[in-house]
One Martini backbone bead per residue (centre of mass of N, CA, C, O) as a GRO file, in nm:
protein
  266
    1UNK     BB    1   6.341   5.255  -4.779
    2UNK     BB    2   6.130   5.023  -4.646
    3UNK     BB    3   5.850   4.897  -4.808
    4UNK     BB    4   5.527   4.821  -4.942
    5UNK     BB    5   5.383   4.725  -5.165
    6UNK     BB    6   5.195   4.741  -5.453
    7UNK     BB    7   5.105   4.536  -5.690
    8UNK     BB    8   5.024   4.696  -5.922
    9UNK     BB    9   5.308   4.869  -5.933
   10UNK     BB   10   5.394   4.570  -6.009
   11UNK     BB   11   5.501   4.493  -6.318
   12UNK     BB   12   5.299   4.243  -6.522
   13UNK     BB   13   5.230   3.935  -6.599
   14UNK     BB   14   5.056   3.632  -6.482
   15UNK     BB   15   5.161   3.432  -6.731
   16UNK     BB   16   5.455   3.430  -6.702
   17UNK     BB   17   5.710   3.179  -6.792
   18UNK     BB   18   6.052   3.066  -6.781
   19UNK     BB   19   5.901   2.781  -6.753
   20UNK     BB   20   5.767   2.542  -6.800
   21UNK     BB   21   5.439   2.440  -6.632
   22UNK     BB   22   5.463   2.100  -6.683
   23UNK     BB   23   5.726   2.093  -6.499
   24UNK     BB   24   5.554   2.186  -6.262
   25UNK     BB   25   5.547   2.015  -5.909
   26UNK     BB   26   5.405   1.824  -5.704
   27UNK     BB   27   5.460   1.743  -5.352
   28UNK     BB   28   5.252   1.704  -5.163
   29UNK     BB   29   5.244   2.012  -5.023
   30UNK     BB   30   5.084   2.266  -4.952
   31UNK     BB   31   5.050   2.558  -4.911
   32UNK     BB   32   5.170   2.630  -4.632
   33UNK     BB   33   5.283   2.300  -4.526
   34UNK     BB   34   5.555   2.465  -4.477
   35UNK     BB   35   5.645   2.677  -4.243
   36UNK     BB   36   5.767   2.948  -4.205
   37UNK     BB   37   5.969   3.223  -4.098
   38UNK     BB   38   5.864   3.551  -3.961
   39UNK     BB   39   5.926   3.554  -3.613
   40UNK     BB   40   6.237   3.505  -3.518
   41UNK     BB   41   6.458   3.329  -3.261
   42UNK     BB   42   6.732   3.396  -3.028
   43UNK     BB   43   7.025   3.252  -2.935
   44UNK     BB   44   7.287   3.163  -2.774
   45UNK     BB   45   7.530   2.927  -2.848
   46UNK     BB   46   7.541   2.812  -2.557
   47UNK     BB   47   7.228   2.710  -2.581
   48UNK     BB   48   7.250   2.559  -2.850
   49UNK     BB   49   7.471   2.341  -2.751
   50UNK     BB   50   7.217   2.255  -2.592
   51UNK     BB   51   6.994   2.200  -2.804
   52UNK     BB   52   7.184   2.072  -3.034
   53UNK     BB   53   7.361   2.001  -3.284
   54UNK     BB   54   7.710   2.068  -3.322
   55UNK     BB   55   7.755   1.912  -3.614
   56UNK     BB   56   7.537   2.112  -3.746
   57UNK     BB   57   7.439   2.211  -4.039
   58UNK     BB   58   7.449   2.566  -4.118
   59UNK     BB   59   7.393   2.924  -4.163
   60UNK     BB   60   7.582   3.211  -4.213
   61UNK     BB   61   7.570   3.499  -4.141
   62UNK     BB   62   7.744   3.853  -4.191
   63UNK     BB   63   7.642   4.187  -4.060
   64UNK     BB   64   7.869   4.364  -3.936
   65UNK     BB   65   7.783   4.263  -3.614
   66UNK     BB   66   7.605   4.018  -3.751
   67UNK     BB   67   7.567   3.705  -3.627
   68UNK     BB   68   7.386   3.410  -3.805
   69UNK     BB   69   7.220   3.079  -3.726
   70UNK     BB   70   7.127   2.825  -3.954
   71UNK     BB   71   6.983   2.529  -3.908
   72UNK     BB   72   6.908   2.262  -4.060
   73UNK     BB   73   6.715   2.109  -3.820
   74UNK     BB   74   6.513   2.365  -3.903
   75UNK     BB   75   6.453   2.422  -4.175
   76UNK     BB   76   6.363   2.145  -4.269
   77UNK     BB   77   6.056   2.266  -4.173
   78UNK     BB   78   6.055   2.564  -4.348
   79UNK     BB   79   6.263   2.676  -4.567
   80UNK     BB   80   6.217   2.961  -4.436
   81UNK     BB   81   6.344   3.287  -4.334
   82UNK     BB   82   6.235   3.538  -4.233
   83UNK     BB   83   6.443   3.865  -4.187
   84UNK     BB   84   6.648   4.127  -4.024
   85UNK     BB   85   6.964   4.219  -4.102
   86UNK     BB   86   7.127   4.481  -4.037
   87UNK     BB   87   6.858   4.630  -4.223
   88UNK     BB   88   6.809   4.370  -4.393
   89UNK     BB   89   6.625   4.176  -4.568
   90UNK     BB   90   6.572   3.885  -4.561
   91UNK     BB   91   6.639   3.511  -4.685
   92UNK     BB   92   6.609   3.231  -4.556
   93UNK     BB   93   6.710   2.926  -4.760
   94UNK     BB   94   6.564   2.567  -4.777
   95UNK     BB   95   6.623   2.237  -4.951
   96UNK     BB   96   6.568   1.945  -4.814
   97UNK     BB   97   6.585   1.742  -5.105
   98UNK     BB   98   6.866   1.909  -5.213
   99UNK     BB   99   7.050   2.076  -4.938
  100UNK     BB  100   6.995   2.381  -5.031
  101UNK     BB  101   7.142   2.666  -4.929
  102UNK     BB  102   7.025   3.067  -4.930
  103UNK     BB  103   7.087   3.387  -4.938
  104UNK     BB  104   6.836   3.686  -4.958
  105UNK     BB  105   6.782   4.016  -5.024
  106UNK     BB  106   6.429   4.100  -4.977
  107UNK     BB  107   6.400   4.341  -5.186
  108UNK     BB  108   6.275   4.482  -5.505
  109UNK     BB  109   6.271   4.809  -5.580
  110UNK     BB  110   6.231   4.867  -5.257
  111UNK     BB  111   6.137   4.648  -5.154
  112UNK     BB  112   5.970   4.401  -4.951
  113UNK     BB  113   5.969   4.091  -4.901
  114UNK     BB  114   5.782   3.769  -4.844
  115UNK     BB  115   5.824   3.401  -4.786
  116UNK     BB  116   5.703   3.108  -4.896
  117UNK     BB  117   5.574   2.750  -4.969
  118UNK     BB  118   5.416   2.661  -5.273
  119UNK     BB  119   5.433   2.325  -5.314
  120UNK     BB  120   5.666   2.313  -5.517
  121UNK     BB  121   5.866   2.215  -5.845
  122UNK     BB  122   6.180   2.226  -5.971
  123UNK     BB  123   6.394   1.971  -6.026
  124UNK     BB  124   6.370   1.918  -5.685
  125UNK     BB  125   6.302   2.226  -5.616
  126UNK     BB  126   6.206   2.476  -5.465
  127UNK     BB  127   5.934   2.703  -5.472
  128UNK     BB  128   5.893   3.021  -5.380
  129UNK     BB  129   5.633   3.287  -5.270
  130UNK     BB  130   5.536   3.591  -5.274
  131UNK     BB  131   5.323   3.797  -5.076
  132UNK     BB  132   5.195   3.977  -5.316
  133UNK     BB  133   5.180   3.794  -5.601
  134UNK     BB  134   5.255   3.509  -5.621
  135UNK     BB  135   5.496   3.442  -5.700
  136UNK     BB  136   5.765   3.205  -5.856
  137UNK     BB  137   6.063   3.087  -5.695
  138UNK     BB  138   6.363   3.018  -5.717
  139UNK     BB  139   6.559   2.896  -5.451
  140UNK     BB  140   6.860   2.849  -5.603
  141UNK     BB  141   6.819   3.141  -5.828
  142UNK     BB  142   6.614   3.372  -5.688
  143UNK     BB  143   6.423   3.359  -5.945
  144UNK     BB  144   6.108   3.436  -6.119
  145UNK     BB  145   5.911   3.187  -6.295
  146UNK     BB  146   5.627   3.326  -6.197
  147UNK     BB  147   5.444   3.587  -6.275
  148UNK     BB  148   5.445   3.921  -6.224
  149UNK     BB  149   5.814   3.836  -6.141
  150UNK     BB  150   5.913   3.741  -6.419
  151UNK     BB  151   6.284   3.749  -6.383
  152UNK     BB  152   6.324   3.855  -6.133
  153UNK     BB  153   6.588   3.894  -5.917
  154UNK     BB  154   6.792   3.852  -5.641
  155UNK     BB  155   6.993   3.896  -5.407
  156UNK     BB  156   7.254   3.755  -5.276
  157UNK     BB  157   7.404   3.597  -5.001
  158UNK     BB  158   7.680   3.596  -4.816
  159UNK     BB  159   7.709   3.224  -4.702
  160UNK     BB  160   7.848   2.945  -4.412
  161UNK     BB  161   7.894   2.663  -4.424
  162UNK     BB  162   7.843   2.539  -4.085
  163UNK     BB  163   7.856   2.409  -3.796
  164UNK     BB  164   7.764   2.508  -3.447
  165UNK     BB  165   8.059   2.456  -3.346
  166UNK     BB  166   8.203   2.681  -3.531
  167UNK     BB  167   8.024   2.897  -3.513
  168UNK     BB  168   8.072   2.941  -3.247
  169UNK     BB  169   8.432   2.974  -3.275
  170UNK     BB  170   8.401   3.240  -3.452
  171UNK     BB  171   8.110   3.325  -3.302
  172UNK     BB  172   8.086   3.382  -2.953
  173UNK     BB  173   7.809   3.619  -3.005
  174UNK     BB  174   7.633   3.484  -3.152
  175UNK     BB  175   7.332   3.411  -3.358
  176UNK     BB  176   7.080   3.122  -3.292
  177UNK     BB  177   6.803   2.958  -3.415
  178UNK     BB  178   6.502   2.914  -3.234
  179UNK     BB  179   6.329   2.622  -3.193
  180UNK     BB  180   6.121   2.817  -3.096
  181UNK     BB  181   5.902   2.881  -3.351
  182UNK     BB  182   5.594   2.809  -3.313
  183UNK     BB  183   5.616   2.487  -3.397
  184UNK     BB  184   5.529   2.169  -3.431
  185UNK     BB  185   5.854   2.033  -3.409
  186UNK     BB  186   6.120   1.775  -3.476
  187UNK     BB  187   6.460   1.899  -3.438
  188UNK     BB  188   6.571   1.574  -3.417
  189UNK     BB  189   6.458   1.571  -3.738
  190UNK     BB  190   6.410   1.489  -4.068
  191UNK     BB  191   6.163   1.603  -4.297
  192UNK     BB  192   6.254   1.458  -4.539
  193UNK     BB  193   6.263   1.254  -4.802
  194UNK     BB  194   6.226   1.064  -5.089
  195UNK     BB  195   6.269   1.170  -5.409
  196UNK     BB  196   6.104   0.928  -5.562
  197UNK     BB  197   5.833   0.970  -5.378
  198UNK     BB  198   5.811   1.191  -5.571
  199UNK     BB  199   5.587   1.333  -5.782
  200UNK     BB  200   5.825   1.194  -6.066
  201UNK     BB  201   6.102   1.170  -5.968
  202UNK     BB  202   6.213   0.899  -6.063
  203UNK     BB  203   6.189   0.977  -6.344
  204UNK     BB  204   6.396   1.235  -6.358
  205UNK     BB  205   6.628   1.038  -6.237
  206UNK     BB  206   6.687   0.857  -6.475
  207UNK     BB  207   6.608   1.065  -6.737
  208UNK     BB  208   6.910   1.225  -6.638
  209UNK     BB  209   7.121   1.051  -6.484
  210UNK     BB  210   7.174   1.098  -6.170
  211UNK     BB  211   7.300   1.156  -5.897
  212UNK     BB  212   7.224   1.054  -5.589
  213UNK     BB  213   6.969   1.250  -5.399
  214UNK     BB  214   7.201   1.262  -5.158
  215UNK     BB  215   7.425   1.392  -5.306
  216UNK     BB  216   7.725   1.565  -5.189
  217UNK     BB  217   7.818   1.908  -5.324
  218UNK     BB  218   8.042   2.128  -5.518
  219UNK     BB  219   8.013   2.430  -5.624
  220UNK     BB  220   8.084   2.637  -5.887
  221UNK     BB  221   8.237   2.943  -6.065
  222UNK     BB  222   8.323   3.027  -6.416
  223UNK     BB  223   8.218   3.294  -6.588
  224UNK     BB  224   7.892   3.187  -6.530
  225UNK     BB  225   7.981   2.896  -6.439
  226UNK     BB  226   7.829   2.568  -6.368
  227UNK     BB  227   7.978   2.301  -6.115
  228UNK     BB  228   7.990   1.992  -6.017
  229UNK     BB  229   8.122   1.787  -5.708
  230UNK     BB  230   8.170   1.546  -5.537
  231UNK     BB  231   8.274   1.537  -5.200
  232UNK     BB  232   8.386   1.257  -5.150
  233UNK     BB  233   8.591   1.268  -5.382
  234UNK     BB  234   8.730   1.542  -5.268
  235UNK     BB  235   8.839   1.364  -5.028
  236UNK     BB  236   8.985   1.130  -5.174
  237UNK     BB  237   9.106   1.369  -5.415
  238UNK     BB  238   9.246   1.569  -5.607
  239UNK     BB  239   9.092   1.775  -5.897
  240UNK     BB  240   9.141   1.790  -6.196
  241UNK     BB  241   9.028   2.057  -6.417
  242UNK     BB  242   8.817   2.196  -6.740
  243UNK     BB  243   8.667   2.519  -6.686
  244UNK     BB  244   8.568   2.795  -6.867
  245UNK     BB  245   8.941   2.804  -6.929
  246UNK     BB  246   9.006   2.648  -6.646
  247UNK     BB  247   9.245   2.552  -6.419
  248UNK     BB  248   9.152   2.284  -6.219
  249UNK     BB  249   9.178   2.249  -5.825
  250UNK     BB  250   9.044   2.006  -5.618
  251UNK     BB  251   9.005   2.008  -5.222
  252UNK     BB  252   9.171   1.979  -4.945
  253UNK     BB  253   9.280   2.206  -4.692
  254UNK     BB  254   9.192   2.311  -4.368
  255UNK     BB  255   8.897   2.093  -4.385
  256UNK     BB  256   8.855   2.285  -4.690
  257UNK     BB  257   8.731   2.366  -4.946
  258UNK     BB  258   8.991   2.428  -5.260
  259UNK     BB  259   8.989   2.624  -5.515
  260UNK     BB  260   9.245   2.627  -5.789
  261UNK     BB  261   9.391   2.816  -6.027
  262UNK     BB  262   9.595   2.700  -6.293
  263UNK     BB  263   9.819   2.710  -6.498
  264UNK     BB  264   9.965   2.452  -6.546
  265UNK     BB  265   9.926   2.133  -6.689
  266UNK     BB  266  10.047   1.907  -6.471
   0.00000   0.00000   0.00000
């Protein structure tokens, strides 16, 4: 059964956090400047592709019968989507700056949370704050970074990254969110900015070394560790490398990224 919880209940210190103070930096858009949704509304597939870009893409969830997708056009301007997709809370999380899409289970020791946009940023990532505690999340990490529940991660829920006209013909009954936000927003440009323009952007992007922050990468995931790769060059050639002990072949497939573990080295 999910409740509400008592912030209370919630042990922990409001002065914790897993990452410097001083790392956390001001987007120039105060808390709820981007606003959530948080009482989505869905069209069928066919009407979406009267309203939007057929190309365009967003988050596929499927759960039991219930397929949902979430354009990034529509994202872009809010950044999170409390749901409760086939009975389970979810936050459908986008952070515009970064490209990055994820979806989490918005529960918590039994408990439902729902999420704002907290206006604050770490390594040019959004940070979103649960309403009940006011902690801050990282948004690509789903853990709890500052304030009474830090420490504490949510569960990530398998989302597939598909443009609305793949998802029409995949899910041809499913269900896509609706530009009628109830928000004046244009859904037919994207809200973000140059990641540079952001206070700090420019230093932190020098003196990491940064690939151009809008480059769209591949991550991987091996025993737990994590890396990125150019789409570009994995579109232009199949990528061998050798990473936490596993020999990898990175390519394209029947149109999608495909990485596969070899044995031999050649």
């Amino acid at each position: 059964k999910i409740i509400t919880p008592n912030p209370a209940e919630l042990n922990a210190d409001s002065q914790k956090s897993t990452i410097p103070p001083e790392q956390i930096t001001d987007s120039g858009v105060p808390q709820d400047g981007i606003p959530s949704i948080d009482k989505p509304m869905f069209v069928t597939s066919v009407q979406a592709l009267e309203e939007l870009n057929a190309a365009g893409m967003g988050l596929a969830v499927v759960k039991g019968s219930v397929a949902r997708f979430y354009p990034y056009q529509i994202l872009t301007w809010h950044e999170v989507v409390n749901d409760v997709v086939a009975g389970t809370p979810m936050a459908i999380t986008y952070c515009a700056l970064c490209n990055v899409g994820v979806v989490y289970e918005a529960v918590l020791q039994n408990n439902a949370l729902t999420f704002g946009v907290s206006g604050k940023l770490y390594e040019l990532d959004s940070l979103l704050y649960d309403r009940v505690t006011n902690s801050l999340w990282s948004q690509v990490t789903g853990e709890a970074v500052s304030g009474k529940l830090n420490g504490q991660k949510l569960v990530q829920v398998p989302a597939l990254a598909l443009s609305l006209k793949e998802f029409s013909t995949q899910y041809p009954t499913g269900e896509v969110l609706s530009k009628f936000t109830g928000f004046g927003r244009n859904h037919g440009e994207r809200a973000d900015g140059d990641h540079a323009a952001i206070k700090g952007g420019d230093v932190l992007i020098a003196a990491k070394n940064l690939w151009h922050p809008k480059t769209r990468v591949v991550g991987i995931e091996v025993a737990g560790k994590f890396k990125a790769y150019p789409q570009d060059l994995i579109e232009q050639k199949t990528i061998t490398d050798t990473f936490a002990g596993a020999n990898l072949r990175i390519g394209i497939g029947d149109g999608k990224v495909v990485v596969t573990n070899y044995t031999d080295p050649q």
